[in-house]
Amino acid sequence: MQFHHHGYVSGEPRVLPAEGVGVDRPAELPDETDVLIVGSGPAGMLLAAQMSQFPDVTTRIIERRDGRLVLGQADGIQPRSVETFQAFGFAERIIAEAYNIGWMNFWGPDPENPDNIIRTSRTEDYGLKISEFPHLIVNQARVLDYFAEAAAYGPGRIEPDYGIEFAGLTVHEDGEHPVEVRVRHTAGPRAGEERTIRAKYVVGCDGARSGVREAIGRKHVGAMAAHAWGVMDVLVNTDFPDWRIKCAINAEAGNILHIPREGGYLSRVYVDLGEVAADDNRQVKHTPIEDIIRKANEILHPYTLDVKEVAWHSVYEVGHRVTDGFDDALDADRHPRVFLTGDACHTHSAKAGQGMNVSMQDGFNLGWKLGHVLSGRAPDELLSTYAAERRPVAQQLIDFDREWSSLMARKPEEISDPQDLATYYLATAEFPSGFMTQYAESMITGTDAHQALAAGFPLGKRFKSAEVTRVSDGNVVHLGHHAHADGRWRVYAFADPDASKLASWAEEAAPLFARFTPADGDSDAVIDAKAIYQQRFDEFEVTHAPELFQPRTGPFGLTDWEKVYAAAPSAWCATDIFDERELSRDGVVIVVRPDQYVAAILPLDAVDELGAFLDGALLPAS
Amino acid sequence: MQFHHHGYVSGEPRVLPAEGVGVDRPAELPDETDVLIVGSGPAGMLLAAQMSQFPDVTTRIIERRDGRLVLGQADGIQPRSVETFQAFGFAERIIAEAYNIGWMNFWGPDPENPDNIIRTSRTEDYGLKISEFPHLIVNQARVLDYFAEAAAYGPGRIEPDYGIEFAGLTVHEDGEHPVEVRVRHTAGPRAGEERTIRAKYVVGCDGARSGVREAIGRKHVGAMAAHAWGVMDVLVNTDFPDWRIKCAINAEAGNILHIPREGGYLSRVYVDLGEVAADDNRQVKHTPIEDIIRKANEILHPYTLDVKEVAWHSVYEVGHRVTDGFDDALDADRHPRVFLTGDACHTHSAKAGQGMNVSMQDGFNLGWKLGHVLSGRAPDELLSTYAAERRPVAQQLIDFDREWSSLMARKPEEISDPQDLATYYLATAEFPSGFMTQYAESMITGTDAHQALAAGFPLGKRFKSAEVTRVSDGNVVHLGHHAHADGRWRVYAFADPDASKLASWAEEAAPLFARFTPADGDSDAVIDAKAIYQQRFDEFEVTHAPELFQPRTGPFGLTDWEKVYAAAPSAWCATDIFDERELSRDGVVIVVRPDQYVAAILPLDAVDELGAFLDGALLPAS
């Protein structure tokens, strides 16, 4: 965490100084805004936190509810989301309060006595292998609290406008603020009042029944499956020994997906209620909680559940739907003005624990693009990459979830090998961890011509961190953890053995980066360059690194000491990032997008190519 | 983190439900209180956070200042203090914002050119070897903020009474509240008003010029040394390559102790101003900052400091003083009513980074004792152990600091071996890390007769945590991290190979523990018992552990799943706590005090001995 460089900070260093529109931000929703976010769920709140890093852009977020979410239903947090939380500054806190999924166990009928279940396998959860961050379970309400904090602590000082609902919108052809949005106050002294707001861009983060989707004429495509599940968050006493382990239970009496929750006591139980008759007419939705509990007891036999408290319960039918477009650019003539994220454009079963995660990545993908376009850093066409990148991810999600939820709903007689669910779980681990997303070539993702120089950083996938030693203070740190969600591009320059090529590269790259950087700001305000040497941290002096990696920033022009790293292992750092990520020993440059995806891989002598890439993604500073 | 067991928690789980005197706690300082803490420094604020865990005890904390501390001078945080922060719930947050001391480097004159300094050695900082927690640098003001949060979040909902100063006290012979305290409002509408408060106990946490110390007639014994140091917190640019590493610099031109601070830019520099003439008459205190900067530049030659901003500076003479008694029990006839902590009873140089740490441990030692006596869990004589235990620690501190600060102030010609400071630093590492404290036998520390059963848990020293696997969920956790600063005793029962002796022990121990536990509370409200099996976590079922380790607590009588651990190593947990702490494979019972010190070591068949020990430390529940 870096602070004090704009003067001594006495209080909470996570609170950044207010800047731009964050200074004296009006408490009331104004009549005009650059960005209007509709809905304060995971996608919307992440977006708010991201936009708070762009204090030259006015962003408001409206929410029908009159205050914070009290009880959220989503709770599964992929390692990719925890990586994202790290970038927003709250990973360590949410990890401390979440349930950490270490294992997934599988139970099936006892061959000796098929009325009883027995444990058929234990599977280490996928998280630990794929990321340095765990796979968590924590209530969506807490995730929103932390993003709300990040939004309020950012220079833009964004707070949700609670008690205001979306009522409709019209996109005009012209004008500075072409989107006319009708909103209605649902709470407070103005309750019932309708107003018209003008926005440059609107983002629909308003859930499965999205009004924004309807307003732009996009359609949710797909169907309900004829399979119902009861779900309950319960406090129980039980003799079932895996009550604090995530389990899939395939019994003669039915199926349970069991997920322990944060706090050490609460668990979420998904109970299979079977096929729904064609003429059911949604009657299954009225299944009483007593029936769900009775069914759970039948499945768990010979173990029993004594339910002491039901915190929440529901019945749902599995549905799988994707919206036919993620923005309002119905023809190619103009750039989009309205975007859809999260459940507004993809809905599916809850059981793979994916929904909140994919929604947040929608927001992470879109936020910096809005920030860059609105602050003049990038051309308008950047905004078209949102739908192009995120729609395939949504389709992958639907496909995965359909397969996973039908596997979970099988009858024991359909299961030839009791290990096969475990095998599937492990084999597909990368997807539900959030790491299968790979963006295709575009103005912000280069070609894979030089992929061989950095096999461990697949182009278009998220930059996978590894440990390095910070040269200035000898601390072992994760290289990727320095990349906060501050809207900046990152360039990691991995050095050649004697760092001579690195020195030439830095000399050429510095004026290149300066082209995109406002003259009155810090030299690393748009592109943050870091160097990683092959040596051990104590084999050279940090002060000998090129100036590019020791910029003098802030009002005092102070040296930034945290951009020079060393790779060679020591007694304190076991890994060498060059080996770990299969990096060329001749050096390699990795360009990473503000949302942490690998955008370009280049040799140290390809500064021209780097320039051409950046020219496509960024506008020269005026 | 355990929660939801008293019903669903929607918001911040670190906020515990208000209880007892924490419900409707009066905002104004009342005329009567059980405990009055004078001063909101590190000892006082830790005490407030601890007392907030005893909501049947009224505690108030007065502070002359009219609000939070803005700029604190102490900044060194021992690993022992970070362990303590963990127990109070904020270690991970303060680590994230602090400077983490990985190394201490030593610089001396270049033999080739003695006007220049060169690096003579690098020393890995002691922290990592002795504790799982690091050695940190972070402003005292932030430490106080976190303790303030813990005090406000605890069931007692304690907040400081700012703007009220101590004016004097009288201890009466009789009465429920025998200490009559005179206080004066220094701010707010009652500014200037004097009042009399009655308290059962008063704790002086009011610093080196303690009014409480003076009021009870205790004397600060010791003398100023005739050696002055300038100290400054500065933002600089420099070519000195170790600007972000803790360094001791012994140059021809003088000495510097250099300590990088939190935030990546700020550093604290202690500059040796040399011997003070006998007739100086404190003139050295007026040394201008320009002179200190000039001197620092001379010492750092050939490197230079370009100071951009001075956040704080001062000049002090090294003093070493201990108070002649730590409470008001001048004769053995009565138990103490007034206590002194922190700088009120020990002052010394700042350079070993010890002051704040020892002060906090004073508070940690005293807090639970006050809580136990006032809530009827322990006899009055427990309070006499405070001075008996903490005065020797203060004396050790003074002795260590005197040696360290004179070593630091040597001239290069007095140094025969440039490595000797580094050698001393490493050899004495346990002390400045905070782990040399070893309490002597007393009513709360048993005999060392069975020390051989647990060589790695030295009796009277703090319980040194190690990793184990929680059986219920297969998560690898630190055994000691479950021990929150909630005022409870802990009993760790390490099992015999087949856990048969453990089962018998649990059967006998359960009624014994019940003797000290109020009938209307949780069965683990006073003594929290945990079991550690020798097996791997997946070799047995948690539900087979004795009931003592699976108590049903809270309003719903829910099973606590977090008291059964497994020791045998796995691919996920490399250490076996039995090996790591040299524990008898026949099993052993470790009793740990509420302040985390090892109180008793007993074999599994010595339940009588355990009972005798507890009878000395606790009162039977009424």
CSV table of C-alpha atoms in Angstrom, one decimal, chain A residues 1-5 8 10-14 68 70-71 92-93 96-97 99-100 103 119 122 124 139 142 146 235-241 243-245 261-266 308-309 311 472-475 537-538 541-543 552 556-562 572, chain B residues 1-5 8 10-14 68 70-71 92-93 96-97 99-100 103 119 122 124 139 142 146 235-241 243-245 261-266 308-309 311 472-475 537-538 541-543 552 556-562 572:
chain,number,residue,atom,x,y,z
A,1,MET,CA,0.0,0.0,0.0
A,2,GLN,CA,1.5,3.3,-1.0
A,3,PHE,CA,0.6,6.6,0.6
A,4,HIS,CA,2.1,9.7,2.3
A,5,HIS,CA,3.5,10.8,-1.0
A,8,TYR,CA,1.3,12.8,5.6
A,10,SER,CA,-2.9,10.3,9.6
A,11,GLY,CA,-6.1,8.2,9.2
A,12,GLU,CA,-7.2,5.2,7.2
A,13,PRO,CA,-4.8,5.1,4.2
A,14,ARG,CA,-7.4,3.2,2.1
A,68,ARG,CA,-27.9,-1.6,1.5
A,70,VAL,CA,-29.5,-7.1,3.9
A,71,LEU,CA,-29.8,-10.7,2.7
A,92,GLU,CA,-7.5,-10.0,3.0
A,93,ARG,CA,-10.6,-8.7,4.9
A,96,ALA,CA,-10.9,-13.5,7.0
A,97,GLU,CA,-14.6,-13.6,7.3
A,99,TYR,CA,-15.8,-19.8,4.5
A,100,ASN,CA,-12.7,-21.1,2.7
A,103,TRP,CA,-12.4,-29.7,-0.2
A,119,ARG,CA,-18.5,-40.9,1.4
A,122,ARG,CA,-12.7,-36.5,-1.3
A,124,GLU,CA,-9.2,-31.1,-2.9
A,139,ASN,CA,-22.9,-13.5,1.4
A,142,ARG,CA,-20.9,-8.4,2.3
A,146,TYR,CA,-16.8,-3.9,0.5
A,235,LEU,CA,-28.6,-23.5,11.3
A,236,VAL,CA,-28.7,-27.2,12.3
A,237,ASN,CA,-27.4,-29.8,14.6
A,238,THR,CA,-26.4,-33.0,12.8
A,239,ASP,CA,-24.3,-36.2,13.0
A,240,PHE,CA,-23.4,-35.8,9.3
A,241,PRO,CA,-19.6,-35.5,9.6
A,243,TRP,CA,-21.5,-30.6,7.5
A,244,ARG,CA,-18.6,-28.1,7.2
A,245,ILE,CA,-17.4,-29.5,3.9
A,261,ARG,CA,-21.2,-20.8,4.7
A,262,GLU,CA,-19.3,-18.2,6.5
A,263,GLY,CA,-19.2,-17.9,10.2
A,264,GLY,CA,-18.7,-21.6,11.1
A,265,TYR,CA,-22.4,-22.6,11.6
A,266,LEU,CA,-24.6,-21.7,8.7
A,308,LYS,CA,-32.8,-25.0,14.5
A,309,GLU,CA,-33.3,-21.9,12.3
A,311,ALA,CA,-32.3,-18.0,7.6
A,472,SER,CA,14.1,-1.7,-2.6
A,473,ASP,CA,13.2,-3.5,0.7
A,474,GLY,CA,13.8,-7.2,0.1
A,475,ASN,CA,10.2,-8.1,0.7
A,537,PHE,CA,17.5,-8.8,-5.1
A,538,ASP,CA,20.8,-8.4,-3.2
A,541,GLU,CA,21.3,-1.8,-6.3
A,542,VAL,CA,17.8,-0.6,-7.0
A,543,THR,CA,19.1,2.9,-7.7
A,552,ARG,CA,9.3,10.8,-9.5
A,556,PHE,CA,6.8,16.4,-4.1
A,557,GLY,CA,8.2,14.5,-7.1
A,558,LEU,CA,9.2,11.6,-4.9
A,559,THR,CA,10.9,8.5,-6.2
A,560,ASP,CA,8.5,5.5,-6.4
A,561,TRP,CA,10.6,2.6,-4.9
A,562,GLU,CA,8.1,-0.2,-5.7
A,572,TRP,CA,12.8,-16.4,1.4
B,1,MET,CA,-14.3,-16.0,12.4
B,2,GLN,CA,-17.4,-17.5,14.0
B,3,PHE,CA,-20.8,-15.8,13.8
B,4,HIS,CA,-24.5,-16.4,12.7
B,5,HIS,CA,-24.9,-18.8,15.7
B,8,TYR,CA,-28.2,-14.4,10.9
B,10,SER,CA,-26.2,-9.4,7.7
B,11,GLY,CA,-23.5,-6.7,8.2
B,12,GLU,CA,-19.9,-6.5,9.5
B,13,PRO,CA,-19.4,-9.7,11.5
B,14,ARG,CA,-16.6,-8.1,13.5
B,68,ARG,CA,-8.2,10.7,18.1
B,70,VAL,CA,-3.4,12.5,14.7
B,71,LEU,CA,0.4,12.0,14.7
B,92,GLU,CA,-4.4,-8.8,8.5
B,93,ARG,CA,-5.5,-5.2,8.0
B,96,ALA,CA,-1.5,-4.7,4.7
B,97,GLU,CA,-0.9,-1.1,5.4
B,99,TYR,CA,6.0,-1.4,6.4
B,100,ASN,CA,7.2,-5.0,6.8
B,103,TRP,CA,16.0,-7.0,6.5
B,119,ARG,CA,27.3,-1.7,3.3
B,122,ARG,CA,22.7,-7.6,5.5
B,124,GLU,CA,17.5,-10.9,7.8
B,139,ASN,CA,2.2,4.8,13.1
B,142,ARG,CA,-3.3,3.7,13.4
B,146,TYR,CA,-7.7,-0.3,15.3
B,235,LEU,CA,9.9,12.5,2.5
B,236,VAL,CA,13.1,12.6,0.5
B,237,ASN,CA,14.8,11.8,-2.8
B,238,THR,CA,18.1,10.1,-2.4
B,239,ASP,CA,20.6,7.9,-4.2
B,240,PHE,CA,21.2,5.9,-1.0
B,241,PRO,CA,20.1,2.4,-2.2
B,243,TRP,CA,16.4,4.0,1.8
B,244,ARG,CA,13.6,1.4,2.0
B,245,ILE,CA,15.6,-1.0,4.3
B,261,ARG,CA,7.9,3.7,7.3
B,262,GLU,CA,4.5,2.6,6.1
B,263,GLY,CA,3.3,3.8,2.7
B,264,GLY,CA,6.4,3.3,0.6
B,265,TYR,CA,7.9,6.8,0.8
B,266,LEU,CA,8.2,8.1,4.4
B,308,LYS,CA,11.1,17.4,0.3
B,309,GLU,CA,9.0,17.4,3.4
B,311,ALA,CA,6.3,15.3,8.6
B,472,SER,CA,-14.5,-30.4,10.3
B,473,ASP,CA,-13.6,-28.6,7.1
B,474,GLY,CA,-10.1,-29.7,6.2
B,475,ASN,CA,-8.7,-26.2,6.3
B,537,PHE,CA,-7.7,-34.9,9.4
B,538,ASP,CA,-9.2,-37.4,6.9
B,541,GLU,CA,-14.7,-38.3,11.7
B,542,VAL,CA,-15.0,-35.1,13.7
B,543,THR,CA,-18.3,-36.3,15.1
B,552,ARG,CA,-23.6,-26.8,21.9
B,556,PHE,CA,-29.9,-22.4,19.4
B,557,GLY,CA,-27.6,-24.8,21.1
B,558,LEU,CA,-25.6,-25.2,17.9
B,559,THR,CA,-22.6,-27.5,17.7
B,560,ASP,CA,-19.3,-25.6,17.6
B,561,TRP,CA,-17.3,-27.3,14.8
B,562,GLU,CA,-14.0,-25.5,15.3
B,572,TRP,CA,-1.4,-29.2,2.4
